[in-house]
CSV table of C-alpha atoms in Angstrom, one decimal:
chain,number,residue,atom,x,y,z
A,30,UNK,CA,-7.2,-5.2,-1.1
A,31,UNK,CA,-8.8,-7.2,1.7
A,32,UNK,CA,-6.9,-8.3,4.9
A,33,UNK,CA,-7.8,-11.4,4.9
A,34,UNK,CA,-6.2,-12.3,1.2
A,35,UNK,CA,-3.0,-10.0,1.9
A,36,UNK,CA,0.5,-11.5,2.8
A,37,UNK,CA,1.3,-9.5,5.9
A,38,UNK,CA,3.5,-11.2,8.4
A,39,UNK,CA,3.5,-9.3,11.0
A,40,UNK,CA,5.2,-10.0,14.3
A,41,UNK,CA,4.2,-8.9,17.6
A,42,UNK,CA,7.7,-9.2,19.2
A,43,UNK,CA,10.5,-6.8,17.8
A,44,UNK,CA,13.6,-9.0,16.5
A,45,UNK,CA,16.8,-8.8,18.3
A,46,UNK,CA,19.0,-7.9,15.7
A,47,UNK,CA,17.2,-5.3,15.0
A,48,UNK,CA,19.0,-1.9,16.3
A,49,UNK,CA,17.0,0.8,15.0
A,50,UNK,CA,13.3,2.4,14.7
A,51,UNK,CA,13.2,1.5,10.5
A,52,UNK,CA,14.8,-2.1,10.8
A,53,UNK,CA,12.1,-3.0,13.9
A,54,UNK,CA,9.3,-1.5,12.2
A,55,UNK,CA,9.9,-2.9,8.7
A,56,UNK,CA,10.7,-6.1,10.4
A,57,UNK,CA,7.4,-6.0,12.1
A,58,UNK,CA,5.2,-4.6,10.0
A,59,UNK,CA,5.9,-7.5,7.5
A,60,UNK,CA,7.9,-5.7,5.2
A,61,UNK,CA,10.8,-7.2,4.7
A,62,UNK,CA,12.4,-10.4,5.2
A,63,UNK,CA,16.5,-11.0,5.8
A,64,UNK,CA,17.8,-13.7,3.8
A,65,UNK,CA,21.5,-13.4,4.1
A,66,UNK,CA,23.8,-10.4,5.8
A,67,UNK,CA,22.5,-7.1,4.0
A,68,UNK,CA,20.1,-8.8,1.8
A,69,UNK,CA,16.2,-8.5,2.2
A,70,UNK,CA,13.2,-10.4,0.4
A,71,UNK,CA,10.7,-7.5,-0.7
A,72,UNK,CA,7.2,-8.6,0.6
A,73,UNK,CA,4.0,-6.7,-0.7
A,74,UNK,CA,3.7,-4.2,1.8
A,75,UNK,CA,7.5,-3.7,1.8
A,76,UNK,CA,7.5,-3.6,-2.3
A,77,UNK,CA,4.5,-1.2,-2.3
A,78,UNK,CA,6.1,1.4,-0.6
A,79,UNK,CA,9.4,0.8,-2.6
A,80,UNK,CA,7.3,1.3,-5.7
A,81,UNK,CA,5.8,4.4,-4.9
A,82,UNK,CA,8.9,5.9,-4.3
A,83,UNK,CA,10.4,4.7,-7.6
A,84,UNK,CA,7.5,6.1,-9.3
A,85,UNK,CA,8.0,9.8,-7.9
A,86,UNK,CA,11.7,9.2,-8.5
A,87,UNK,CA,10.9,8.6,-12.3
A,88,UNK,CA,8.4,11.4,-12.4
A,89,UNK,CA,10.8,13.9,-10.8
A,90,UNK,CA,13.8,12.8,-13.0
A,91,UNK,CA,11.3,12.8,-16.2
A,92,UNK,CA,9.7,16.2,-15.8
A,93,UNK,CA,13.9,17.4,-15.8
A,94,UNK,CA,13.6,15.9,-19.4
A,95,UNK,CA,15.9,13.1,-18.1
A,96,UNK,CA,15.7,9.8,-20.2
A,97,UNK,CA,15.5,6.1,-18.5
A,98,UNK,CA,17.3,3.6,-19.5
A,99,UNK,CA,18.4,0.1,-18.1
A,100,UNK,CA,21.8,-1.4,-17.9
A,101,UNK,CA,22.9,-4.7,-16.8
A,102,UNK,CA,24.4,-5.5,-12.9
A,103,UNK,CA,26.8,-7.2,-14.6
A,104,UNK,CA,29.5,-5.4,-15.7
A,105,UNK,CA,33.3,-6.4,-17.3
A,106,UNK,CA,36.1,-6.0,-15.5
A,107,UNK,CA,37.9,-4.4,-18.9
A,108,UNK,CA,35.9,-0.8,-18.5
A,109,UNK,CA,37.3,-0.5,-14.5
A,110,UNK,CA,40.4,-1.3,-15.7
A,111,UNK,CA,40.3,1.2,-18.3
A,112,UNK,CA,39.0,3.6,-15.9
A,113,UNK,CA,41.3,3.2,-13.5
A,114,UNK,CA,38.8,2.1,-10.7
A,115,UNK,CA,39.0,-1.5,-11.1
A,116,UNK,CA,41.7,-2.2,-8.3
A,117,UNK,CA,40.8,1.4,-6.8
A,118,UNK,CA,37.0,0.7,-6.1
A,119,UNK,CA,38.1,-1.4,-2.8
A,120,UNK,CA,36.9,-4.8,-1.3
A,121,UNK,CA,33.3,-3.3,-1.5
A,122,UNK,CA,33.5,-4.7,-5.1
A,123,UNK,CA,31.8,-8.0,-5.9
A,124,UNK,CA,34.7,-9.5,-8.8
A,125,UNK,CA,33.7,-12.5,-10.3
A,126,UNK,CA,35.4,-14.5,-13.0
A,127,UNK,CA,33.1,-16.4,-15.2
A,128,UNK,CA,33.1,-20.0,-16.6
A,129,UNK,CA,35.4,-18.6,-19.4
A,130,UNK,CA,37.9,-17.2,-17.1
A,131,UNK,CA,36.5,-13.2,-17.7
A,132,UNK,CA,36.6,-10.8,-14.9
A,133,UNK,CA,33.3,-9.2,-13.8
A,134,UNK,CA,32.0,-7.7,-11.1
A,135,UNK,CA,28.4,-6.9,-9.6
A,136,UNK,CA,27.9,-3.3,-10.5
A,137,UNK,CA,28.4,-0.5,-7.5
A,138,UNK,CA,28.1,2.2,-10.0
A,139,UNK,CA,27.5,3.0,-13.8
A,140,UNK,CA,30.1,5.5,-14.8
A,141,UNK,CA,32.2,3.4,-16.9
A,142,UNK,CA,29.0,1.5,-18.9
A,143,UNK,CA,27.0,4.9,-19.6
A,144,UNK,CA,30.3,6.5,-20.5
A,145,UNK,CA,30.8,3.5,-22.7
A,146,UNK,CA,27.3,3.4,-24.1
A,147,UNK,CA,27.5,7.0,-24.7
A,148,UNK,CA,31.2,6.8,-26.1
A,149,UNK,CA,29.6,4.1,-28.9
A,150,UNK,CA,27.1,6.4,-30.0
A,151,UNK,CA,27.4,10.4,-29.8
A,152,UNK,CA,29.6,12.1,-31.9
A,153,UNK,CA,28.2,15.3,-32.1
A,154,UNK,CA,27.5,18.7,-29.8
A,155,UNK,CA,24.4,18.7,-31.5
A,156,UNK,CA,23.4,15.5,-29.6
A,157,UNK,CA,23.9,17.3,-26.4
A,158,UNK,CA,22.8,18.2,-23.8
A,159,UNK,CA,22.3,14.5,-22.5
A,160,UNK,CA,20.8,13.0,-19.3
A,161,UNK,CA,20.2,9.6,-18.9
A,162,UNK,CA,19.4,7.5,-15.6
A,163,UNK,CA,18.1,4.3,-14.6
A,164,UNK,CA,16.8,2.2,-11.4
A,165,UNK,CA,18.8,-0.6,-10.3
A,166,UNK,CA,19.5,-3.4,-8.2
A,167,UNK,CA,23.0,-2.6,-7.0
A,168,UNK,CA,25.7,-4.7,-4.7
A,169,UNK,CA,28.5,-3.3,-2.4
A,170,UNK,CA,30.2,-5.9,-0.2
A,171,UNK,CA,29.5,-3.9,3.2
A,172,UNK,CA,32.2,-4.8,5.9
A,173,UNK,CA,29.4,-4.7,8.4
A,174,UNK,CA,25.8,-4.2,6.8
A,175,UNK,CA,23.4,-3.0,9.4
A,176,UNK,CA,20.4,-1.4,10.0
A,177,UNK,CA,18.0,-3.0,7.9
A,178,UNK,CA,17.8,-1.2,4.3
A,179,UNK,CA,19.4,1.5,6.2
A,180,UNK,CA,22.8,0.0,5.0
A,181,UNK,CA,22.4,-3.3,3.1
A,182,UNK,CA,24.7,-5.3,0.6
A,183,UNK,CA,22.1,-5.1,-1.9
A,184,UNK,CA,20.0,-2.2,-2.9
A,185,UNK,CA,17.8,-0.3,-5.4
A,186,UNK,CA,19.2,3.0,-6.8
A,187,UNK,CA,18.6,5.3,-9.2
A,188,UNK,CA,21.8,7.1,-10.7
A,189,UNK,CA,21.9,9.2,-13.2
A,190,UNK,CA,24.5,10.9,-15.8
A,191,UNK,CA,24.9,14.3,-17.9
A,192,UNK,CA,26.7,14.9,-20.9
A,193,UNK,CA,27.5,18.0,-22.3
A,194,UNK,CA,29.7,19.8,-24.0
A,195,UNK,CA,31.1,22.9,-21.6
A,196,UNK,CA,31.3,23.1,-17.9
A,197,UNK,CA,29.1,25.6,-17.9
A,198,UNK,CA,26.5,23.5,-19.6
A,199,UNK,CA,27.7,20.7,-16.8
A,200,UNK,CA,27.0,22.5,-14.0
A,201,UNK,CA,23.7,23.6,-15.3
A,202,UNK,CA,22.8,19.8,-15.1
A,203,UNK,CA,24.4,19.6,-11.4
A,204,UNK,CA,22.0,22.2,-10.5
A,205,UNK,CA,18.7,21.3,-12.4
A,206,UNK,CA,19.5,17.4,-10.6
A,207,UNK,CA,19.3,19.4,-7.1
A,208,UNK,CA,16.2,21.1,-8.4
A,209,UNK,CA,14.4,17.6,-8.8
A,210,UNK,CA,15.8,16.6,-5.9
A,211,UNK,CA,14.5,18.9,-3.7
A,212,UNK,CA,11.0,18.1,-5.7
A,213,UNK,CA,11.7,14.4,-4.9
A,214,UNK,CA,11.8,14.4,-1.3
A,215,UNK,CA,9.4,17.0,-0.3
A,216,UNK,CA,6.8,14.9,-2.5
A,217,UNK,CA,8.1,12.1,0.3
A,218,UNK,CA,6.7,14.1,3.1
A,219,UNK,CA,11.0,14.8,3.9
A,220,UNK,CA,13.5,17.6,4.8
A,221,UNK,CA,16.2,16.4,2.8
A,222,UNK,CA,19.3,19.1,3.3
A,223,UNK,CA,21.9,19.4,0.5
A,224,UNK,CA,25.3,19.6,2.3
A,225,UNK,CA,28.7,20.2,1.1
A,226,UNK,CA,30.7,16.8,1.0
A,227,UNK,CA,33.2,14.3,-0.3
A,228,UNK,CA,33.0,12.9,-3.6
A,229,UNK,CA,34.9,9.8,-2.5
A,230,UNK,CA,35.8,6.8,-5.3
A,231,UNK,CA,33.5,8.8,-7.8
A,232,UNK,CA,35.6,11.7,-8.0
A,233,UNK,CA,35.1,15.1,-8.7
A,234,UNK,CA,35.3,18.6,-7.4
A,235,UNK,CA,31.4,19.5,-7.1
A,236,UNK,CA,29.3,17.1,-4.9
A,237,UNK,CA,26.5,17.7,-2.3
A,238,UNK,CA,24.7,15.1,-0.1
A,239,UNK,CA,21.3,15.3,0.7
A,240,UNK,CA,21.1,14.6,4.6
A,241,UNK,CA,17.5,13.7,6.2
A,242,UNK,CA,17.8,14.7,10.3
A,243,UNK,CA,17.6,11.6,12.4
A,244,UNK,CA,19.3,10.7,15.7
A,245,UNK,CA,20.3,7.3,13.9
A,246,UNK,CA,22.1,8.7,11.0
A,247,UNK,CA,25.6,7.7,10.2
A,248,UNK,CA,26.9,10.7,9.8
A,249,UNK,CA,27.7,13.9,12.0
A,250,UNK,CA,26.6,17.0,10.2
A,251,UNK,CA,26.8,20.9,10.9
A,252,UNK,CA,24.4,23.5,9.7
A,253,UNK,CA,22.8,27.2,10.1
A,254,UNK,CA,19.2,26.5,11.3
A,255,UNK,CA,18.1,29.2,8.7
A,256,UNK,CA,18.0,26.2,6.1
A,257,UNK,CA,15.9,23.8,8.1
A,258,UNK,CA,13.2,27.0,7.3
A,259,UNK,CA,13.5,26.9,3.9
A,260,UNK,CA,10.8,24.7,1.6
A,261,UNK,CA,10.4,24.0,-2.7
A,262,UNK,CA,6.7,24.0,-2.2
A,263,UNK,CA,4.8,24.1,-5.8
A,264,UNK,CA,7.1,26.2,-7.0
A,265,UNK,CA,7.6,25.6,-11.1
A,266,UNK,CA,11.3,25.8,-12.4
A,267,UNK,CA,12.0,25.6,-16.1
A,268,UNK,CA,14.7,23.4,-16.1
A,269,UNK,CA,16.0,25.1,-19.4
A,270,UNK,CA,16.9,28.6,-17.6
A,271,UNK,CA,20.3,28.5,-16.4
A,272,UNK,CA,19.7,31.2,-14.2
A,273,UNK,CA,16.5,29.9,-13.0
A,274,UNK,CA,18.0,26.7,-11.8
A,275,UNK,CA,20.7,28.9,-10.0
A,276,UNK,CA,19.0,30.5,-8.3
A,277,UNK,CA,17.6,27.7,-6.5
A,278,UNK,CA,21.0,26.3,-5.9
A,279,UNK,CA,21.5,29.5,-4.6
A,280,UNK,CA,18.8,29.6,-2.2
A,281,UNK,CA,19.5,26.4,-1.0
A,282,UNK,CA,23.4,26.2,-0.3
A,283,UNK,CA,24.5,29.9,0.5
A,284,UNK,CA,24.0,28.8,4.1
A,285,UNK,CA,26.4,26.8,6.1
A,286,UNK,CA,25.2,22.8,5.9
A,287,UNK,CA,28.6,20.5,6.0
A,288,UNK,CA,29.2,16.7,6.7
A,289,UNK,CA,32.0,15.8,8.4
A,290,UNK,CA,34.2,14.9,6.1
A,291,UNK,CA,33.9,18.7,4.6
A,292,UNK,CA,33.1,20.7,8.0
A,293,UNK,CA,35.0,23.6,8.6
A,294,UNK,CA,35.2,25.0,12.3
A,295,UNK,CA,36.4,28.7,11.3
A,296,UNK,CA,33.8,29.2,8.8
A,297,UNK,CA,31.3,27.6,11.2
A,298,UNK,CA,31.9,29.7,14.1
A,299,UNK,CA,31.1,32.7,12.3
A,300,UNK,CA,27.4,31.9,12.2
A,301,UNK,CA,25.1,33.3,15.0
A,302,UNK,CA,25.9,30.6,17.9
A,303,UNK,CA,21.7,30.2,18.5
A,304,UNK,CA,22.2,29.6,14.8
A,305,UNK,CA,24.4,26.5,14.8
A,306,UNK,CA,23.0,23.2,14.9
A,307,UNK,CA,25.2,19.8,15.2
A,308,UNK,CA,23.4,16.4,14.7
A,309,UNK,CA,22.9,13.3,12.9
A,310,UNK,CA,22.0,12.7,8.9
A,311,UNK,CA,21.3,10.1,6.7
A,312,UNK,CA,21.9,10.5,3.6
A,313,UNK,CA,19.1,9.8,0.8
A,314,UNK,CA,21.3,11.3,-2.6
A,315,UNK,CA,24.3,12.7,-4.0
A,316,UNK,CA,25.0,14.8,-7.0
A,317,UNK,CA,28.8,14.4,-8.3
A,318,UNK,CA,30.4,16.8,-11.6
A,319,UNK,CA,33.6,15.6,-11.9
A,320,UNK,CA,34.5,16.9,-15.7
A,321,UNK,CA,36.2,15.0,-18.6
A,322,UNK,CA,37.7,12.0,-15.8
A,323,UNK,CA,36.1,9.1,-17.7
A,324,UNK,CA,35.1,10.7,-21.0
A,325,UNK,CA,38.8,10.5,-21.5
A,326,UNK,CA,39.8,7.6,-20.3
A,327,UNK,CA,36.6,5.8,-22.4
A,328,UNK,CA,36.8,7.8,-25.1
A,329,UNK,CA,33.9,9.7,-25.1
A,330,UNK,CA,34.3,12.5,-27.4
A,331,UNK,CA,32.3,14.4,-29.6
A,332,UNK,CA,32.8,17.5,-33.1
A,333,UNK,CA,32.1,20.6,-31.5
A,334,UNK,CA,30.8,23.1,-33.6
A,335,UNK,CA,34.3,24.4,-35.1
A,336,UNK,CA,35.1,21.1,-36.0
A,337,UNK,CA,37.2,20.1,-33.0
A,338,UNK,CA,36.9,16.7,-31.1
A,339,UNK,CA,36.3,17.3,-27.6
A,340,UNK,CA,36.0,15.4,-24.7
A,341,UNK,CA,32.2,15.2,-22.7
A,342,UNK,CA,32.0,17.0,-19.8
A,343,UNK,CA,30.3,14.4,-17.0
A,344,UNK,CA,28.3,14.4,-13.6
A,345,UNK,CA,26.5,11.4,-12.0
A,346,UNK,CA,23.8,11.9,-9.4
A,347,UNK,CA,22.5,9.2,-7.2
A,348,UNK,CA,19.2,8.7,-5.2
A,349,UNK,CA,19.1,5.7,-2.9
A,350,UNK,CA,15.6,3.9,-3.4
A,351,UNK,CA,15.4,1.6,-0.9
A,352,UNK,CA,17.2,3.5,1.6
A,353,UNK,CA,14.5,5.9,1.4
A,354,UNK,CA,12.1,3.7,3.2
A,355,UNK,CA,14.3,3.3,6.2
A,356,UNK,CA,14.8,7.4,6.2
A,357,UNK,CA,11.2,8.1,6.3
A,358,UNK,CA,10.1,5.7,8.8
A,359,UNK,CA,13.2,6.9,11.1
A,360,UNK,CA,11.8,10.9,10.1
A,361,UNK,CA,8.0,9.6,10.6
A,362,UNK,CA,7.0,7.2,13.4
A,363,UNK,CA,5.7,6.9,17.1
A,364,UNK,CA,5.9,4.3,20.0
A,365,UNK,CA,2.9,2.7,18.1
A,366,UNK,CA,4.7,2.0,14.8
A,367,UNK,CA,5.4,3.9,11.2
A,368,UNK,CA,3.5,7.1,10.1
A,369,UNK,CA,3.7,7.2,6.1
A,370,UNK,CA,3.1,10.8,4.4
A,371,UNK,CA,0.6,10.4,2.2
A,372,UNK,CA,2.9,10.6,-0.9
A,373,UNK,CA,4.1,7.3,-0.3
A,374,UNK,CA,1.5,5.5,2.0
A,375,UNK,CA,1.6,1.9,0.5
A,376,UNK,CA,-2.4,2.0,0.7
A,377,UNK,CA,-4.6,5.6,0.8
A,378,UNK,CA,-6.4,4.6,3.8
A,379,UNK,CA,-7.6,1.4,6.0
A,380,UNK,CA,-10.9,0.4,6.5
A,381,UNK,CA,-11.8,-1.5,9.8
A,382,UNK,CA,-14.6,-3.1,10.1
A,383,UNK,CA,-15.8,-3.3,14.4
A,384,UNK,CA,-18.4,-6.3,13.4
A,385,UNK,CA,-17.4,-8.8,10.9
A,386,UNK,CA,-20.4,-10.9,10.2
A,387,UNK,CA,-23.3,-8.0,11.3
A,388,UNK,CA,-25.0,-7.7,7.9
A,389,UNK,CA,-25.7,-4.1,8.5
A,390,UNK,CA,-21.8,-3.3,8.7
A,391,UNK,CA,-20.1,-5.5,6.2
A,392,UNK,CA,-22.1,-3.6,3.6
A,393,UNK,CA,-21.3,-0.7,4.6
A,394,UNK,CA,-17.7,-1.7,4.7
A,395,UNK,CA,-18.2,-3.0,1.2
A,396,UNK,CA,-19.9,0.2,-0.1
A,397,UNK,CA,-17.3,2.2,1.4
A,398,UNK,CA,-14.3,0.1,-0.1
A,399,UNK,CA,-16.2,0.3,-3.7
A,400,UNK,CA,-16.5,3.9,-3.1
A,401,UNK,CA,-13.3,5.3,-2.5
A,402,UNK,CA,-12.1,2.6,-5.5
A,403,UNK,CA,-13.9,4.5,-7.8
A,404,UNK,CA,-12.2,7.8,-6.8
A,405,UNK,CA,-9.4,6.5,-7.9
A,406,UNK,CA,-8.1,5.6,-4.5
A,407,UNK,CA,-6.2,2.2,-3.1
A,408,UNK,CA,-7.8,1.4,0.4
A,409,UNK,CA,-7.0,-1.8,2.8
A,410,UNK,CA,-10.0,-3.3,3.7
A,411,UNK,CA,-9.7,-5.1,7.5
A,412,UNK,CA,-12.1,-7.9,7.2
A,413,UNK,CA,-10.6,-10.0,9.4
A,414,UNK,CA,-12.6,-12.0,12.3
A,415,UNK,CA,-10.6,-10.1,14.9
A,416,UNK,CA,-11.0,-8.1,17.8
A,417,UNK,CA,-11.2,-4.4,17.1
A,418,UNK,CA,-8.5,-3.9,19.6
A,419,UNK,CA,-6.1,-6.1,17.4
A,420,UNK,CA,-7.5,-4.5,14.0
A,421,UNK,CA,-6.3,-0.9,15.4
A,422,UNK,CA,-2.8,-1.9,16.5
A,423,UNK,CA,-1.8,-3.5,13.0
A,424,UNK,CA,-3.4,-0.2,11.4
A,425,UNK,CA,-1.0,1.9,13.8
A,426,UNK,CA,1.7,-0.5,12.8
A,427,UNK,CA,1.6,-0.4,9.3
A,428,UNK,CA,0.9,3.2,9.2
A,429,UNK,CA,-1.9,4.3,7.0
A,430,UNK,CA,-2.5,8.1,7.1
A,431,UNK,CA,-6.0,7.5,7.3
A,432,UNK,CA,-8.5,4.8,9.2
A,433,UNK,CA,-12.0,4.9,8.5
A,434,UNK,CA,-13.6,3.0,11.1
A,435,UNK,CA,-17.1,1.2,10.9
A,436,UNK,CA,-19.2,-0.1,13.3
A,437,UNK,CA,-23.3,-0.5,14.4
A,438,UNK,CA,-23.3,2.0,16.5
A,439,UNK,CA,-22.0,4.9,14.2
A,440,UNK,CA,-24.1,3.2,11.3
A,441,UNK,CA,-27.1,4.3,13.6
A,442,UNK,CA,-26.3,7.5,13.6
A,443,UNK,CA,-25.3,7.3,9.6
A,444,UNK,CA,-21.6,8.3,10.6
A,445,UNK,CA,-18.3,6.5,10.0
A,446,UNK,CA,-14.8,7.9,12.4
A,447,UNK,CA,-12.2,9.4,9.8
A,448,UNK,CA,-9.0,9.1,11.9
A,449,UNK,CA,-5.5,10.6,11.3
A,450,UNK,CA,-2.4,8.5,12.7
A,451,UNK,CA,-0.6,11.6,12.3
A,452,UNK,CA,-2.4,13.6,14.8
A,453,UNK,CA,-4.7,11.2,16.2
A,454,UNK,CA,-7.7,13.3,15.8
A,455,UNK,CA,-11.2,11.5,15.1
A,456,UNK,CA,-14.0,13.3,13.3
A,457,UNK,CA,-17.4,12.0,12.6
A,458,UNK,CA,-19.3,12.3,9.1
A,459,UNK,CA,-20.8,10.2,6.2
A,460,UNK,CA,-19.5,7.5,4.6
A,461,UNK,CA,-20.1,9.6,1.6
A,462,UNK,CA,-18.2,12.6,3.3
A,463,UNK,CA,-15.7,10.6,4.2
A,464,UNK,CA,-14.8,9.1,0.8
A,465,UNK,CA,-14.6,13.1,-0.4
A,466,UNK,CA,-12.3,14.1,2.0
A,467,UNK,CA,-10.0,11.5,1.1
A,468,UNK,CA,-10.3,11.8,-2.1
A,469,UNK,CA,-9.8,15.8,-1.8
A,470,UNK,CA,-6.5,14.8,0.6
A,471,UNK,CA,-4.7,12.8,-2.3
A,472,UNK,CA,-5.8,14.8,-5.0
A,473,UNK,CA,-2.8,17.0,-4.0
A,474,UNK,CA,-0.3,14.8,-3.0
C-alpha cells in the first residue's frame, strides 16, 4: 500500500474528549472515527488492526478444535424471558419491539440462542463434547461510555460456549479455553493475567478475568508478582489431555491474582510483602462454567449412555475484540505515539522515501516495496511529497515495528537504515539484507 492512495486522517492536535493514551492515539492516528456516544466508524488503519486480532482469535479458538459459527444481533425477547434474564439483564439492554408489536433486543450475550440452537439439535452424549463460538458485533447501553474502544456501546466480541455431558468434562473445557487464551494474547505481544472474579449477570461459580496492567484500567487488582514471571511461550498442549490442560491452569492460578470484586485481604497478606503488588487492569476476556443454569431452563438435554435424559453441562468464555486494540496501545506506546508488536502491526514495516522525485531513490523504494511483497510481507510505502521530518512523525504515530528508510546518500553507499520504534536503534545494510531480516522477524510471529 502506498501513502499517497491510503485513507489516513490523521490529526496533529489530540481531541479534547479524549482522556486516555488509546482513545488519543487511535483518534490521531486516523483510526477511528466517533459517530455517536460509544460508537466508532472503523477506518482502514483502525479495521486492519481489528482484523488481525480477529484472525489470531479464530486461529487460537480453532487449533482448541472449537467450531465458528454466526448468530444474529437480533435476538427475541421470548428466550430472556425463558431464561430468566430478560428483566434481570438491567438498563444495559437495548429492547426493541418491532413493527409487529414483538419484543427484541440488541444482543449483549449469546447464552440463551446457542443454548437454543443447541437444544434444537443434540440429543445425544455421543454428540459431545461441543464447543462453538463466533465474532460479533455486540451492544450494551453504557451509562457513561468512555475511553474510546476502551468502553464503547458497540463492540466486536468473540464468545464462546461448551457443551458436555459431566462437570468434569465442563471444566476440562474451562481450562483448555484458558489454555488458548493464554496463546491469544502472548501472540498479541501482551501479559494478560487470569484473576479470580465475579461472574456477574452470566452466572456461575467458576470464572476468571484476564487483566492486561495499565495505570488506566478500570479496575483495582491484587496479585503475587511471581505470576507477572510466568510466560506460555511455544509450548504445545494437547487440548484432549485433561491433565495436560490442568496443569496449565495450575501453573497459572495457584498464585494469588484477585480483582476487587473477589480480593481477599487475609489470604493476601500471607504472601511475601515485597511480593504483593496493587494496581490497575483492564480486562481483555472472561471464561464463565456455570453448569445446567440455561440447559434447563431451554431445554437442552441430551440420552446419556444408560438411557437417561440429562441436562448439558454449560460454560461461556468471552474475548473482547475491539477492546484489545485500546489494551495494547495503553501496554505499548511512547510520547511519540503507538508501538504495535509485530503480531498485530496493521502493516510489517514502512518504507520512507527521503527524495520523492530523485529517480535514483524512487526505484529503489519501488524495488524495495516489490521485494518484501514477494516475501510474503505487507509494507506501507511513504511516497508522499513531504518533508522527511513529517514522514518520520506519522511513522512514529502509527506505529510500525519497523521503518526502512531510503535516501541518496545511503543509496551511495548501497545501504538502506532498518529502524526499530521499539528500541529506536538504526542499523545500516542492503536493501536486500534488509528485506531478510524482516522477512526472518515475521516468520515467527
Amino acid at each position: 500500500m502506498r501513502l499517497s492512495r491510503y485513507f489516513l486522517p490523521v490529526l496533529k492536535e489530540t481531541p479534547a474528549e479524549a482522556q486516555i493514551v488509546s482513545h488519543r492515539l487511535m483518534l490521531r492516528a486516523g483510526m477511528i472515527r466517533q459517530q455517536a456516544a460509544g460508537i466508532y466508524s472503523w477506518l482502514p488503519l483502525g479495521y486492519k488492526v481489528l482484523k488481525r486480532i480477529e484472525t489470531i482469535v479464530h486461529e487460537e479458538q480453532q487449533r482448541a478444535g472449537h467450531l465458528p459459527l454466526l448468530m444474529p444481533t437480533m435476538q427475541s425477547a421470548e428466550l430472556w424471558q425463558r431464561s430468566g434474564r430478560y428483566d434481570a439483564y438491567g438498563p444495559e439492554m437495548l429492547r426493541i419491539t418491532d413493527r409487529h408489536d414483538r419484543e427484541m433486543l440488541f444482543g449483549p450475550t449469546n447464552e440463551e440462542m446457542i443454548t437454543d440452537i443447541v437444544a434444537a439439535y443434540v440429543s445425544s452424549y455421543k454428540a459431545l463434547p461441543l464447543t462453538l463460538y463466533q465474532i460479533q458485533w455486540k451492544f450494551r447501553d453504557e451509562v457513561r461510555p468512555r475511553f474510546g474502544v476502551m468502553r464503547g456501546r458497540e463492540f466486536l466480541m468473540k464468545d464462546g460456549y461448551n457443551f458436555d455431558l459431566t462437570k468434569e468434562d465442563a471444566l476440562h473445557a474451562y481450562n483448555r479455553h484458558l489454555v488458548t487464551y493464554l496463546r491469544t494474547y502472548e501472540r498479541m505481544g501482551l501479559q494478560a493475567i487470569p484473576m479470580r472474579a465475579d461472574s456477574g449477570p452470566i452466572g456461575g461459580d467458576y470464572t476468571h478475568e484476564f487483566l492486561v496492567l495499565a495505570e488506566t484500567g478500570e479496575s483495582e487488582v491484587f496479585y503475587d508478582s511471581e505470576i507477572t514471571d510466568l510466560t506460555f511461550g511455544d509450548r504445545e498442549v494437547d487440548f484432549d489431555s485433561k491433565e495436560a490442560c490442568q496443569a496449565v491452569l495450575d501453573e497459572f492460578t495457584s498464585r494469588y491474582a484477585r480483582t476487587d470484586e473477589t480480593h481477599d485481604e487475609a489470604i493476601f497478606a500471607e504472601i511475601p510483602e515485597e511480593r504483593r503488588r496493587v494496581a490497575r487492569g483492564i480486562e481483555v476476556g472472561q471464561i464463565f462454567y456455570f453448569g445446567t443454569e440455561y440447559s434447563e431452563k431451554l431445554g437442552a438435554v441430551v440420552t446419556d449412555a444408560e438411557g437417561q435424559k440429562v441436562p448439558l453441562h454449560m460454560g461461556s468464555h468471552g474475548i473482547g475484540v475491539s477492546r484489545l486494540l485500546g489494551a495494547i496501545i495503553e501496554a505499548s506506546h511512547d510520547d511519540k505515539g503507538i508501538i504495535w508488536p509485530e503480531g498485530v502491526t496493521p502493516f510489517h514495516a514502512g518504507i520512507v522515501n527521503l527524495r520523492q522525485g530523485d529517480a535514483a531513490t524512487d526505484a529503489a523504494c519501488e524495488a524495495l516495496y516489490a521485494a518484501l511483497k514477494a516475501k510474503g510481507l505487507d509494507p506501507l510505502y511513504d511516497d508522499r511529497d513531504e518533508r522527511a521530518g513529517g514522514k518520520f512523525a506519522t511513522m512514529d504515530l502509527i506505529g510500525l515495528p519497523w521503518r526502512v528508510t531510503v535516501g541518496p546518500r545511503g543509496l551511495e553507499k548501497g545501504v538502506v537504515e532498518l529502524t526499530s520504534r521499539k528500541t529506536g536503534e538504526s542499523e545500516e545494510m542492503s536493501a536486500e539484507a534488509a528485506a531478510d531480516r524482516l522477512a526472518e522477524i515475521y516468520a515467527g510471529v
